[in-house]
Coordinates of C-alpha atoms and ligand atoms in Angstrom, one line a residue:
X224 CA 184.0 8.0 -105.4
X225 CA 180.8 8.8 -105.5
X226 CA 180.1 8.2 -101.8
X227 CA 183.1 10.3 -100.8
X228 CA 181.4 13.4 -103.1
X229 CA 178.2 12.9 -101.4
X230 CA 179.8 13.4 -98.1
X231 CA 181.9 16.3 -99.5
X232 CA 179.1 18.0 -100.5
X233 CA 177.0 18.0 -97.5
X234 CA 179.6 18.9 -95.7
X235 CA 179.7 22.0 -97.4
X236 CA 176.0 23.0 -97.4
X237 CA 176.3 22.5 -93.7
X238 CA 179.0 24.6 -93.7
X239 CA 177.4 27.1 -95.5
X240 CA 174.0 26.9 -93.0
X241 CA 176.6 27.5 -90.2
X242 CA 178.0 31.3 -91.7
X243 CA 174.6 31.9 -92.7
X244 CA 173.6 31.4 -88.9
X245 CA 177.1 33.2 -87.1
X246 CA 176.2 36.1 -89.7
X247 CA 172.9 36.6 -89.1
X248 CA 171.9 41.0 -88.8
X249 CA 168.4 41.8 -88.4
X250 CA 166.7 44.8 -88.8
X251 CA 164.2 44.8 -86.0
X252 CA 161.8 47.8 -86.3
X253 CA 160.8 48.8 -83.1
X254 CA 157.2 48.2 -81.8
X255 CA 156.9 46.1 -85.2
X256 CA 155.4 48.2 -86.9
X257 CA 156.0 51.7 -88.7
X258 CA 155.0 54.8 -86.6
X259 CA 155.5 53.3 -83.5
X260 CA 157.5 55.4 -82.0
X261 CA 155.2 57.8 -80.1
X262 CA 153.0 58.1 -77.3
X263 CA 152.0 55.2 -76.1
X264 CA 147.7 54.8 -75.8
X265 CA 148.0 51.8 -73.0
X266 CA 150.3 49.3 -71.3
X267 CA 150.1 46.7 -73.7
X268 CA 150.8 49.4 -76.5
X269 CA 154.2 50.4 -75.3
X270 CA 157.4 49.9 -76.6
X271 CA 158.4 48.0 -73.5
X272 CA 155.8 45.5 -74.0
X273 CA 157.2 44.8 -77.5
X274 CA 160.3 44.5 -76.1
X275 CA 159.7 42.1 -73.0
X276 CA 158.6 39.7 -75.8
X277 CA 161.5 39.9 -78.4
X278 CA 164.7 38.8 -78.3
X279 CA 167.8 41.2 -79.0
X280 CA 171.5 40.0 -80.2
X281 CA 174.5 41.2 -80.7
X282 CA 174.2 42.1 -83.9
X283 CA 170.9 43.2 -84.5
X284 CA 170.0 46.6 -85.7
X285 CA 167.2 48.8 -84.4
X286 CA 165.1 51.2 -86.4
X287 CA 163.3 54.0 -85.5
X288 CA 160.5 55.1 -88.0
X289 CA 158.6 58.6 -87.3
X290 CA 158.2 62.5 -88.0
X291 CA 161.6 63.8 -88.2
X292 CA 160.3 67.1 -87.8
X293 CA 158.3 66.4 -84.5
X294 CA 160.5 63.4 -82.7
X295 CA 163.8 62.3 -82.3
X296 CA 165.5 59.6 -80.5
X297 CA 168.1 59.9 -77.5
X298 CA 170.2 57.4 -76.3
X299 CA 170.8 57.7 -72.6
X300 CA 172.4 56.1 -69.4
X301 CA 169.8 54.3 -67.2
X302 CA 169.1 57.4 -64.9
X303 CA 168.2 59.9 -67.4
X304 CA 165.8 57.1 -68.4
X305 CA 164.2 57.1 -65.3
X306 CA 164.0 60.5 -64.9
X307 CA 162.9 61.7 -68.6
X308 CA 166.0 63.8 -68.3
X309 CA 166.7 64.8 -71.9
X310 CA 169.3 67.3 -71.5
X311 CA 172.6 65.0 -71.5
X312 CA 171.5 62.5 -74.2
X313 CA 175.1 59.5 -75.0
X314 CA 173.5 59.5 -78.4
X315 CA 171.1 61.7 -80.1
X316 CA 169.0 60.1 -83.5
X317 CA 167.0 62.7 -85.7
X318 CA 165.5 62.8 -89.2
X319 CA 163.1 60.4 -89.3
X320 CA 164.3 57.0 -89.8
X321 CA 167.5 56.2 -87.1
X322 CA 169.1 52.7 -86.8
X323 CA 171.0 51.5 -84.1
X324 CA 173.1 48.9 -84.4
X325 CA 173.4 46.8 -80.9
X326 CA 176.9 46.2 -80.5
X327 CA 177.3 44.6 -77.1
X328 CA 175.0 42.8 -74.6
X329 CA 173.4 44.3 -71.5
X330 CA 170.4 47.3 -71.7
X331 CA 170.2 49.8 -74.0
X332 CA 168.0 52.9 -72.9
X333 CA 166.1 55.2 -75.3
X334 CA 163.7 58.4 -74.8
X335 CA 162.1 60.3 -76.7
X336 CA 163.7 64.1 -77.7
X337 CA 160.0 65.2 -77.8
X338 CA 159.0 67.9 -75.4
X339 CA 156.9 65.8 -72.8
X340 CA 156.8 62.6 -74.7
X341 CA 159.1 60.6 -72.5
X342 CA 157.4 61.4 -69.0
X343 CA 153.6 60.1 -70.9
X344 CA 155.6 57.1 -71.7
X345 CA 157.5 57.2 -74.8
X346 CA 160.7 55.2 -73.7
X347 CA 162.2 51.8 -74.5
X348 CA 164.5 49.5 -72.9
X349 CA 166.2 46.9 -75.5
X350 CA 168.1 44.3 -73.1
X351 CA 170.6 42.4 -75.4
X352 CA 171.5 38.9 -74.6
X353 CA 175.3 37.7 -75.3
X354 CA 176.4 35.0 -77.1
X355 CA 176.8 32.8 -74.5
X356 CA 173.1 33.0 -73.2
X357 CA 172.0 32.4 -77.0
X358 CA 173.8 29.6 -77.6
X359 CA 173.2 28.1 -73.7
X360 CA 170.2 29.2 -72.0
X361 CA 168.5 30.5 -75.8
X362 CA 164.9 29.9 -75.0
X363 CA 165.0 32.0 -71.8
X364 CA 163.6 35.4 -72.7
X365 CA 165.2 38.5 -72.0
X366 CA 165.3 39.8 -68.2
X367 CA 162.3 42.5 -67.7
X368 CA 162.8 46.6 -67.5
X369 CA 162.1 45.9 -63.7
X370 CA 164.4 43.2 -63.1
X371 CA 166.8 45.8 -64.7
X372 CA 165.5 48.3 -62.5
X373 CA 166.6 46.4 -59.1
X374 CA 169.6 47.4 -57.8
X375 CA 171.6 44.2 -57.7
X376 CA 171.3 43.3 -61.3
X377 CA 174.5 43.9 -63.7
X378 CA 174.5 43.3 -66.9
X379 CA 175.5 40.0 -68.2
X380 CA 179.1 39.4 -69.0
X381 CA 180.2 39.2 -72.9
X382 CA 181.6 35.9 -73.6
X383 CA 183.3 34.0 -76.1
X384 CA 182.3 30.5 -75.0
X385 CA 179.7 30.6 -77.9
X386 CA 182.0 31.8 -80.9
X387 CA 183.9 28.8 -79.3
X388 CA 181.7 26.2 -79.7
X389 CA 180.9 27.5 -83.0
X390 CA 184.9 27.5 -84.2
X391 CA 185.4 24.1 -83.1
X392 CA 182.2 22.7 -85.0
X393 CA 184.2 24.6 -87.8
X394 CA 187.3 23.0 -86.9
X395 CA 185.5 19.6 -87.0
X396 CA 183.7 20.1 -90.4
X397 CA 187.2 21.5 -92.0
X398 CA 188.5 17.7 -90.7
X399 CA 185.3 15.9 -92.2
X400 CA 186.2 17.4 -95.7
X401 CA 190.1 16.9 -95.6
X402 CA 189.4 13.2 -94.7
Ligands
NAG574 C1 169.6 66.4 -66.1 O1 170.9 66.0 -66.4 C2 171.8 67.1 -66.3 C3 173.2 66.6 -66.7 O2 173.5 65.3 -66.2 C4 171.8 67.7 -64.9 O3 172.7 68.8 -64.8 C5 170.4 68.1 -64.5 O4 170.3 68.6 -63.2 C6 169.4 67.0 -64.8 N1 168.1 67.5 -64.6 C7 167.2 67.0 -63.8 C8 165.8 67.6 -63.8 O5 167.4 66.0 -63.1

């Protein structure tokens, strides 16, 4: 009896470990630190260079910390990153403190709404990894602004495979406590 409520019961904190790990949202605040969206003073000060060493997931929310009355964010397609072009923005973020939740894997492209800022370097590229490279390939970081840059390079495919592995792990933890 007593064996059998030993194994019940770390079944269940196992099971418990496992949502806490399939729900996990972070708030990632860009740059790491408060006020870091501006212009950036060098290389290894910009946003890019933050972002080449983090890893994004589905999931994960973004925020945007600055002078609502001087900044904003825009959200917008590859080539208006390139080209600073603020005029056409998919998103546009203002007031001061803007979170983004990242919703789907591939890049995600944001400039500055700042007069000037983005062409002096104010510009971040957030590449989110899908499930299936987290759970397969996790320790890989995520591809460089320049591999996305190439030509050739699509964004990674969504998959499922992941949530699979997770559900039969479920499946076989629901079994453990019914036997
Ligand atoms: C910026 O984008 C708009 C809309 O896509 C376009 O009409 C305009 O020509 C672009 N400006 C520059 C400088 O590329």
């Amino acid at each position: 009896m007593a064996g059998f409520l030993k194994t019940e019961i770390s079944s269940v904190v196992l099971l418990i470990f496992l949502f806490a790990s399939f729900s996990e949202a972070r708030d990632l605040i860009i740059g790491g630190k408060p006020n870091a969206w501006r212009i950036p003073t060098s290389e290894s000060d910009s946003l890019n260079h933050w972002a080449q060493k983090s890893r994004f997931i589905i999931g994960d929310s973004l925020v945007w910390e600055y002078d609502g009355s001087k900044d904003s964010v825009l959200q917008v397609t590859k080539r208006d990153y390139v080209t600073c072009n603020t005029s056409s923005p998919i998103e546009t973020y203002t007031g001061g403190n803007t979170k983004v939740k990242l919703e789907r894997s591939g890049p995600y492209y944001f400039i500055s709404g700042a007069e000037g800022h983005c062409q002096k370097g104010q510009k971040l590229i957030v590449v989110v990894i899908s499930e299936k490279h987290r759970h397969f390939n996790g320790v890989s970081p995520a591809p460089s602004p320049a591999e996305i840059e190439g030509p050739a390079v699509a964004p990674a495919p969504t998959s499922g495979a992941g949530r699979l592995t997770g559900g039969f792990f479920m499946l076989a933890l629901a079994a453990l406590l019914v036997v």
